[in-house]
Coordinates of C-alpha atoms in Angstrom, one line a residue:
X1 CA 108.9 70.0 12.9
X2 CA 109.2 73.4 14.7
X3 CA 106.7 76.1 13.9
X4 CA 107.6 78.3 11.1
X5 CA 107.2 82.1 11.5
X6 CA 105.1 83.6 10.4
X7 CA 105.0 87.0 8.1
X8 CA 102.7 89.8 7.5
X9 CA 104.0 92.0 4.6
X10 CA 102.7 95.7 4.5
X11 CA 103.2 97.8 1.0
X12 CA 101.5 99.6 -1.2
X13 CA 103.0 97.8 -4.1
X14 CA 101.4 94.8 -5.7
X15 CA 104.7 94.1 -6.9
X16 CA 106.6 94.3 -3.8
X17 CA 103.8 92.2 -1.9
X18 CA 104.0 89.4 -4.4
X19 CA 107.8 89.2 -4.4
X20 CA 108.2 89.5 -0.6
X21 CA 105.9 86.2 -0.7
X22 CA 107.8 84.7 -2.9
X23 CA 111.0 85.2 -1.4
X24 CA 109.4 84.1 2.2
X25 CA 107.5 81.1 1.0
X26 CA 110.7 79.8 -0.3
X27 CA 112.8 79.6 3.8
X28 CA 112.2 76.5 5.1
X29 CA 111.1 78.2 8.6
X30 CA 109.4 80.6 7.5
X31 CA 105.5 81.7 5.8
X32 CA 103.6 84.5 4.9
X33 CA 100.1 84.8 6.9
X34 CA 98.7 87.9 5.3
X35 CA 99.4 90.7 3.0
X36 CA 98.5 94.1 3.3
X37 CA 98.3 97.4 1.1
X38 CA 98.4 99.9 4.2
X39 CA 98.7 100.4 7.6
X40 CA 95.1 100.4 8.4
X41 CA 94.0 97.0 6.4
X42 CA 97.4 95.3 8.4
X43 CA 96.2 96.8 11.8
X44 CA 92.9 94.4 11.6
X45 CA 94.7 91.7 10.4
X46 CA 97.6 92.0 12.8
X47 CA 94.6 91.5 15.4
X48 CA 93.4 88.2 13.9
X49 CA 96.3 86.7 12.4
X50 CA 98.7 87.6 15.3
X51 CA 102.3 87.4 13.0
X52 CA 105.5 86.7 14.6
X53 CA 107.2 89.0 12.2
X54 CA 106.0 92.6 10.3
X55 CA 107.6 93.5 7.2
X56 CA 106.5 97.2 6.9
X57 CA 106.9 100.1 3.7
X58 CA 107.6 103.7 4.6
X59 CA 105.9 105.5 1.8
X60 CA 101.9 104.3 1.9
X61 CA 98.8 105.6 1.4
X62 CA 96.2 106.1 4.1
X63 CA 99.2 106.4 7.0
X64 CA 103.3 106.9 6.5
X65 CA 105.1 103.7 7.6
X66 CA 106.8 105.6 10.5
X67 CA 103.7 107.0 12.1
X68 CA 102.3 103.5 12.1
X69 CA 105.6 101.8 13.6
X70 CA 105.5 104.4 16.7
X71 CA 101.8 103.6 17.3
X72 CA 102.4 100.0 17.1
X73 CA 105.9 100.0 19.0
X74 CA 104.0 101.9 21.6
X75 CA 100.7 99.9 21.7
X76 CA 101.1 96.6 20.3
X77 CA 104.9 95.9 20.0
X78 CA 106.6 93.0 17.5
X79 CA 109.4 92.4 15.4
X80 CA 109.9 94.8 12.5
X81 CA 111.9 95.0 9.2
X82 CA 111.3 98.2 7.5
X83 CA 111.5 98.1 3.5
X84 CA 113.1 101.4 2.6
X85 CA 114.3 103.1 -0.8
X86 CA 117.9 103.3 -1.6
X87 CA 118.4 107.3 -1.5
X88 CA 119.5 110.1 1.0
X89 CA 115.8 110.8 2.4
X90 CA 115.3 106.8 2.8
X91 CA 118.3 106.5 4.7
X92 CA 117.3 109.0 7.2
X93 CA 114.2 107.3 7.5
X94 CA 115.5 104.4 7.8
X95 CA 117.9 105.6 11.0
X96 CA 114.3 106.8 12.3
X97 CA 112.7 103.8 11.9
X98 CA 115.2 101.9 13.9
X99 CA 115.5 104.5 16.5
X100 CA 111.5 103.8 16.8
X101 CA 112.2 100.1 17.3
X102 CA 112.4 98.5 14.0
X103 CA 114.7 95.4 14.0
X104 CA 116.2 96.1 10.9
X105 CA 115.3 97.4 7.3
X106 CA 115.3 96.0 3.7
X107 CA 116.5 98.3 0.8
X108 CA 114.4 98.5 -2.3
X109 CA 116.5 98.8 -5.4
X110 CA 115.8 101.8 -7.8
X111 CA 115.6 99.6 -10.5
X112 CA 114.6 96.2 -11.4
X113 CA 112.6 95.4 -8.1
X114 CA 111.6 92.2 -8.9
X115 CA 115.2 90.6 -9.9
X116 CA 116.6 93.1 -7.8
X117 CA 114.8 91.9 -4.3
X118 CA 115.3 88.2 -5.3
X119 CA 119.1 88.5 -5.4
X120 CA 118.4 89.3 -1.6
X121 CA 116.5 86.6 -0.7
X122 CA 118.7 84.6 1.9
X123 CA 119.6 88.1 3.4
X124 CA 115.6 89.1 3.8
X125 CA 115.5 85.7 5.1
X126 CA 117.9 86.0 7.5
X127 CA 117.1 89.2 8.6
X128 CA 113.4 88.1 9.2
X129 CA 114.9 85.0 11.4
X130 CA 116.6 87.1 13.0
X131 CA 113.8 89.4 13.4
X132 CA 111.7 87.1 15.3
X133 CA 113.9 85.6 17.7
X134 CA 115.3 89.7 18.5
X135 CA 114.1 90.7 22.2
X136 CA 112.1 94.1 21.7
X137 CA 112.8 97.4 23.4
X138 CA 110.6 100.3 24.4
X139 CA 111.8 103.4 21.4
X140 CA 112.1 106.7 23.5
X141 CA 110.3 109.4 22.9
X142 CA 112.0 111.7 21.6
X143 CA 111.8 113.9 18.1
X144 CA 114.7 113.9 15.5
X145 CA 116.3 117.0 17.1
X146 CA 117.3 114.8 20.3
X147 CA 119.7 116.9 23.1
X148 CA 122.9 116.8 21.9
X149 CA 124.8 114.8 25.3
X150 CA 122.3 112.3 27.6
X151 CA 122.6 113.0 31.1
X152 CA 124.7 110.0 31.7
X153 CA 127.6 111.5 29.4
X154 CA 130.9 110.7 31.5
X155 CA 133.6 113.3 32.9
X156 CA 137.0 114.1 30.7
X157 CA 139.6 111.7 30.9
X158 CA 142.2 114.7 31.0
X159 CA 145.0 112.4 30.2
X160 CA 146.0 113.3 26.4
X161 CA 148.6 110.5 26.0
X162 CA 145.9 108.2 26.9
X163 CA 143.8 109.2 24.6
X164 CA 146.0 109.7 21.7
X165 CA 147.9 106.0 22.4
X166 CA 144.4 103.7 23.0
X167 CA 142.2 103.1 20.9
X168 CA 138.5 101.5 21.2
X169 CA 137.2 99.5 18.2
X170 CA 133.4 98.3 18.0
X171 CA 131.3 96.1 16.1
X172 CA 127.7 95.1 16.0
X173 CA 125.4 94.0 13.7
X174 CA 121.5 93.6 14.2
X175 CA 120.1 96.2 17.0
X176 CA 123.7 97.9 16.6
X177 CA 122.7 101.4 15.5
X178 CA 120.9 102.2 19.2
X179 CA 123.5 100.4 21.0
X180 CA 126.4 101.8 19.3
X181 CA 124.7 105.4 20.4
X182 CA 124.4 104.4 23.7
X183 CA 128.2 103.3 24.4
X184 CA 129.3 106.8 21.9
X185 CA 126.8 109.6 23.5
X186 CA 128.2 109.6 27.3
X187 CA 131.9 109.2 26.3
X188 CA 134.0 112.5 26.3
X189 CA 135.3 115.0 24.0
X190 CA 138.9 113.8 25.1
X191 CA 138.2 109.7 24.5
X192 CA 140.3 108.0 22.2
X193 CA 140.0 107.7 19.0
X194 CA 137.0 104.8 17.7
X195 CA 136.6 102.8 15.1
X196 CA 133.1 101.0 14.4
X197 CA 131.7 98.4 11.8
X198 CA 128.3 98.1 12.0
X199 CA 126.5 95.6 9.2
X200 CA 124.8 98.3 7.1
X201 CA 124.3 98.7 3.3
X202 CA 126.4 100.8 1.0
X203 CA 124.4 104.2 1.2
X204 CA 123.1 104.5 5.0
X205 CA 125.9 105.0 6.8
X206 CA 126.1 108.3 6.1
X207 CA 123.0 109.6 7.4
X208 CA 123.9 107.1 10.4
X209 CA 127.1 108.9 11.1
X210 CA 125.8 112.6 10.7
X211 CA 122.8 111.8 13.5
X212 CA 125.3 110.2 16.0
X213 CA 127.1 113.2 15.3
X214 CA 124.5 115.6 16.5
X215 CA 124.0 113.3 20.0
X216 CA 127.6 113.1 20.8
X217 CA 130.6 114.9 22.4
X218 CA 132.9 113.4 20.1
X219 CA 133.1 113.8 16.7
X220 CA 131.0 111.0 14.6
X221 CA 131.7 110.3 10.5
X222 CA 132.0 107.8 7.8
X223 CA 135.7 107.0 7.8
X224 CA 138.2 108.2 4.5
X225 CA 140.8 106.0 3.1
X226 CA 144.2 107.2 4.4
X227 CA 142.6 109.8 7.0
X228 CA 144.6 110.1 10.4
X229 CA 142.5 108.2 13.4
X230 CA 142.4 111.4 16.2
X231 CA 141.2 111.1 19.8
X232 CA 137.8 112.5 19.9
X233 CA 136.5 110.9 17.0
X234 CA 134.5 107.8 15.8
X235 CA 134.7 106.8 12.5
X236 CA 132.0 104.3 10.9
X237 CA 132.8 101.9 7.8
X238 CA 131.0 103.0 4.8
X239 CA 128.5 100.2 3.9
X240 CA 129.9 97.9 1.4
X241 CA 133.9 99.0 2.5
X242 CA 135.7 96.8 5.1
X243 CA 137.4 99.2 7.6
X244 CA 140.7 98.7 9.0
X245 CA 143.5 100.0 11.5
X246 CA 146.8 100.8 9.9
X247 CA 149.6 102.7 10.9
X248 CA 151.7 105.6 9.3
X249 CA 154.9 106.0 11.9
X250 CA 153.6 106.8 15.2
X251 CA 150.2 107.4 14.3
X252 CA 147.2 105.3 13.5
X253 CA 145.2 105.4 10.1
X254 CA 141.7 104.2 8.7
X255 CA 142.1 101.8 5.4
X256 CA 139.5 101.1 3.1
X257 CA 138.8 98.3 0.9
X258 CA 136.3 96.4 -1.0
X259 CA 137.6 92.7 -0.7
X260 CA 135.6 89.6 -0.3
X261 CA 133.0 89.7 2.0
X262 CA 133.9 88.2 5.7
X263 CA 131.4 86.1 7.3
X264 CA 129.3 87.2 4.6
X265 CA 129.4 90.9 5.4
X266 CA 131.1 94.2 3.9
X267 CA 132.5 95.8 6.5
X268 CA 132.8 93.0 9.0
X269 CA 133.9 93.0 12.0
X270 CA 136.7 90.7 12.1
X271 CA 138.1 92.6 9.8
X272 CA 138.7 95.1 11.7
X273 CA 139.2 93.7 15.0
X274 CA 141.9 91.9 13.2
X275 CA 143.4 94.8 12.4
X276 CA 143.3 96.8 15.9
X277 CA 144.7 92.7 17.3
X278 CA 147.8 93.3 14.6
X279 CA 148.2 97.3 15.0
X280 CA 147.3 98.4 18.7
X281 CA 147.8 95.1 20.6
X282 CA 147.7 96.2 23.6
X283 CA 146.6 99.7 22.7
X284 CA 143.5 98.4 21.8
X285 CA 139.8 97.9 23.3
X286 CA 137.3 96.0 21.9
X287 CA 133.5 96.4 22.5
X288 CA 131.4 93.5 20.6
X289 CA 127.8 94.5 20.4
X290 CA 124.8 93.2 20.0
X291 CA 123.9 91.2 16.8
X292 CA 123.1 87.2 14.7
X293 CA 125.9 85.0 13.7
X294 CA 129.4 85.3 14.8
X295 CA 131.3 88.0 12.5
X296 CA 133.6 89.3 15.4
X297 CA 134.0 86.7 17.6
X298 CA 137.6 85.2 16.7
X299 CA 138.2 88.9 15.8
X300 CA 137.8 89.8 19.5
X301 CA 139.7 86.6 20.5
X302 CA 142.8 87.5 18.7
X303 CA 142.4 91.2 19.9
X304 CA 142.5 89.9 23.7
X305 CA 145.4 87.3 22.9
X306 CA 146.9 90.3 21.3
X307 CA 147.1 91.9 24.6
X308 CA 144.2 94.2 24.1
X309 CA 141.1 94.3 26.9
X310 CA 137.6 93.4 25.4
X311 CA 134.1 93.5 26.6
X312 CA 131.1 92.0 25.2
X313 CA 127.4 93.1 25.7
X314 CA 125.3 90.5 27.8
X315 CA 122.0 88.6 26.7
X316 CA 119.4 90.9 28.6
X317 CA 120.0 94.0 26.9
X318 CA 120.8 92.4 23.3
X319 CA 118.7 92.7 20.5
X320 CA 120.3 89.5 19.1
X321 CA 122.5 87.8 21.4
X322 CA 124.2 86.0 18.9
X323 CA 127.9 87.6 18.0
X324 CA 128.4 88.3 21.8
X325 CA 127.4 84.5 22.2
X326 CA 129.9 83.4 20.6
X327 CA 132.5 85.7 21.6
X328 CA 131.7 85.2 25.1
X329 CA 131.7 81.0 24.3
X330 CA 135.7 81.5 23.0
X331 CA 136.7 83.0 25.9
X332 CA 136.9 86.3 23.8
X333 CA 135.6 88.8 26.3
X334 CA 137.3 89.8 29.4
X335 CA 134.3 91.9 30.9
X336 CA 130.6 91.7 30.3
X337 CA 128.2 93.7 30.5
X338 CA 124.6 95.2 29.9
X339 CA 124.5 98.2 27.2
X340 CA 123.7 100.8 29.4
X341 CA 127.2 100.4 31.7
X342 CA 129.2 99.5 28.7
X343 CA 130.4 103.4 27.9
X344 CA 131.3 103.7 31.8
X345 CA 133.0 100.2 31.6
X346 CA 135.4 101.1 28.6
X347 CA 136.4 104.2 30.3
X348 CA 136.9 103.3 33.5
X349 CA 139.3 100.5 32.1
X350 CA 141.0 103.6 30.3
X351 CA 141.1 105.4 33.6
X352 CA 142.8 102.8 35.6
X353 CA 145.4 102.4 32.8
X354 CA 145.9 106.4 33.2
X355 CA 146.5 105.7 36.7
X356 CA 148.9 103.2 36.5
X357 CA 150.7 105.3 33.9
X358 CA 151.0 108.0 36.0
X359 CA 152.3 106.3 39.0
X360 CA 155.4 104.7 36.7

């Protein structure tokens, strides 16, 4: 039998610490080595119990969860689920968190913790698997008020019938918030229009879409039922709505909904990568990102058998190498590569197609 992984639980909550016990004593492949009540009492036992996997509080006596994660991202780094309140200020630290390196975050419910945690069992569980098997980065350093285009941000495409026919559709999952800002902050003001599921609870996309908005050239929001899709704007699924490309005449819209849950998740991605396969065809690129399980992957099949062109991000610079895994295993992608070429990839696709347009 394989070694189970083992967790350290950090919070200030008797309560909370009992419960995240419960819930991780009951995986299979998985067990709790310590509990702690603040940072300072889990820095010594981080040293002598060396856990695979940190669940960590934000609000704690002592020393505020986010000052601890950047001194342990920078001097002693590991895996990292946050465990965050449901409410505007928790969602921005949430965003700040994972900017910092956390893998991913928990949400508290507001009321009923106990019962309320316990319906999220298997999805603690799996975002603590998930967790330890996710290939860390180094956080930049850098305060909330980051410069508002990285130095890598590429050149107009000057071709406005490029931008307003194509469109680019992304998905990710674990690790996606940083990835999707490093494929949105080089593209231009003039790129076409994007449309992005990340796996993120209902309540956090918001504060997600407002600080990508701040980084990039293009315009970055939570999409609106009905709203017209326009080239120099991304728009991000509202957690717990499945996003998807429609049409009204000549023009492309955002729908929408709150059906079943794909693959488990609300938005998912084959949802709408189904969508842009159906409504752009050809028109269409898909970027699948980094992320665990395989929401996406027959989305991004039928997108390319649609006619569309599709890229997939490679195993060195995922966090989780698992939806591009499997995309990459169907046959799914017709480029790889690492995040950091990705932006320059998708355009210079779009580019070529400008020039070919141009010559007819």
């Amino acid at each position: 039998m394989s070694r189970r992984i083992g967790v350290l639980c950090v919070d200030d909550s008797a309560l909370i610490r009992q419960v995240m016990a419960e819930i991780i004593g009951s995986q299979p492949d998985m067990q709790v080595v310590g509990v702690a009540a603040d940072p300072l009492i889990a820095r010594d036992l981080i040293k002598s119990l060396n856990p695979d996997v940190l669940t960590l509080d934000v609000e704690m006596p002592r020393m505020d969860g986010l000052d601890f994660l950047e001194k342990l991202m920078r001097l002693r780094p590991m895996p990292v689920v946050m465990v965050s309140s449901l409410t505007e200020h928790g969602s921005e630290i949430a965003m700040r968190a994972l900017e910092l390196g956390a893998v991913d975050f928990v949400t508290k419910p507001r009321l009923g913790m106990r019962d309320g945690l316990l319906q999220y069992a298997d999805e603690i569980g799996e975002k603590i698997r998930a967790a330890a098997c996710a290939r860390l980065r180094t956080a930049p350093r850098r305060g909330p008020q980051a410069p508002a285009v990285s130095g890598g941000a590429e050149p107009p495409l000057h071709k406005p019938f490029l931008s307003t026919e194509k469109l680019i559709v992304i998905g990710a999952s674990t690790g996606g918030t940083e990835a999707i800002r490093e494929v949105l902050q080089p593209l231009p003001a003039d790129c076409p229009g994007v449309l992005i599921a990340q796996h993120m609870p209902a309540g956090f996309t918001r504060s997600f879409a407002q600080r990508l908005d701040g980084l990039c050239r293009i315009h970055v929001k939570e999409a609106e039922h009905g709203e017209r899709v326009l080239p120099g704007y991304a728009y991000i699924a509202p957690g717990g709505y499945h996003l998807s490309l429609g049409r009204s005449g000549a023009n492309y819209v955002a729908h929408l909904s709150q059906d079943d849950a794909v693959n488990r998740h609300r938005p998912s991605v084959d949802v709408l990568f189904d969508s842009a396969a159906r409504n752009a065809g050809v028109n269409a690129v898909g970027v699948l990102l980094t992320g665990m399980g395989k929401d996406g992957a027959a989305g991004l099949l039928r997108m390319r058998q649609a006619g569309a062109h599709t890229f997939a991000q490679d195993e060195g610079s995922c966090i989780v190498f698992g939806m591009p895994r499997e995309a990459i295993a169907l046959g799914a992608a017709a480029e790889v590569h690492p995040l950091q070429d990705m932006a320059h990839a998708v355009l210079a696709h779009l580019r070529t197609l400008g020039e070919r347009t141009s010559r007819i």
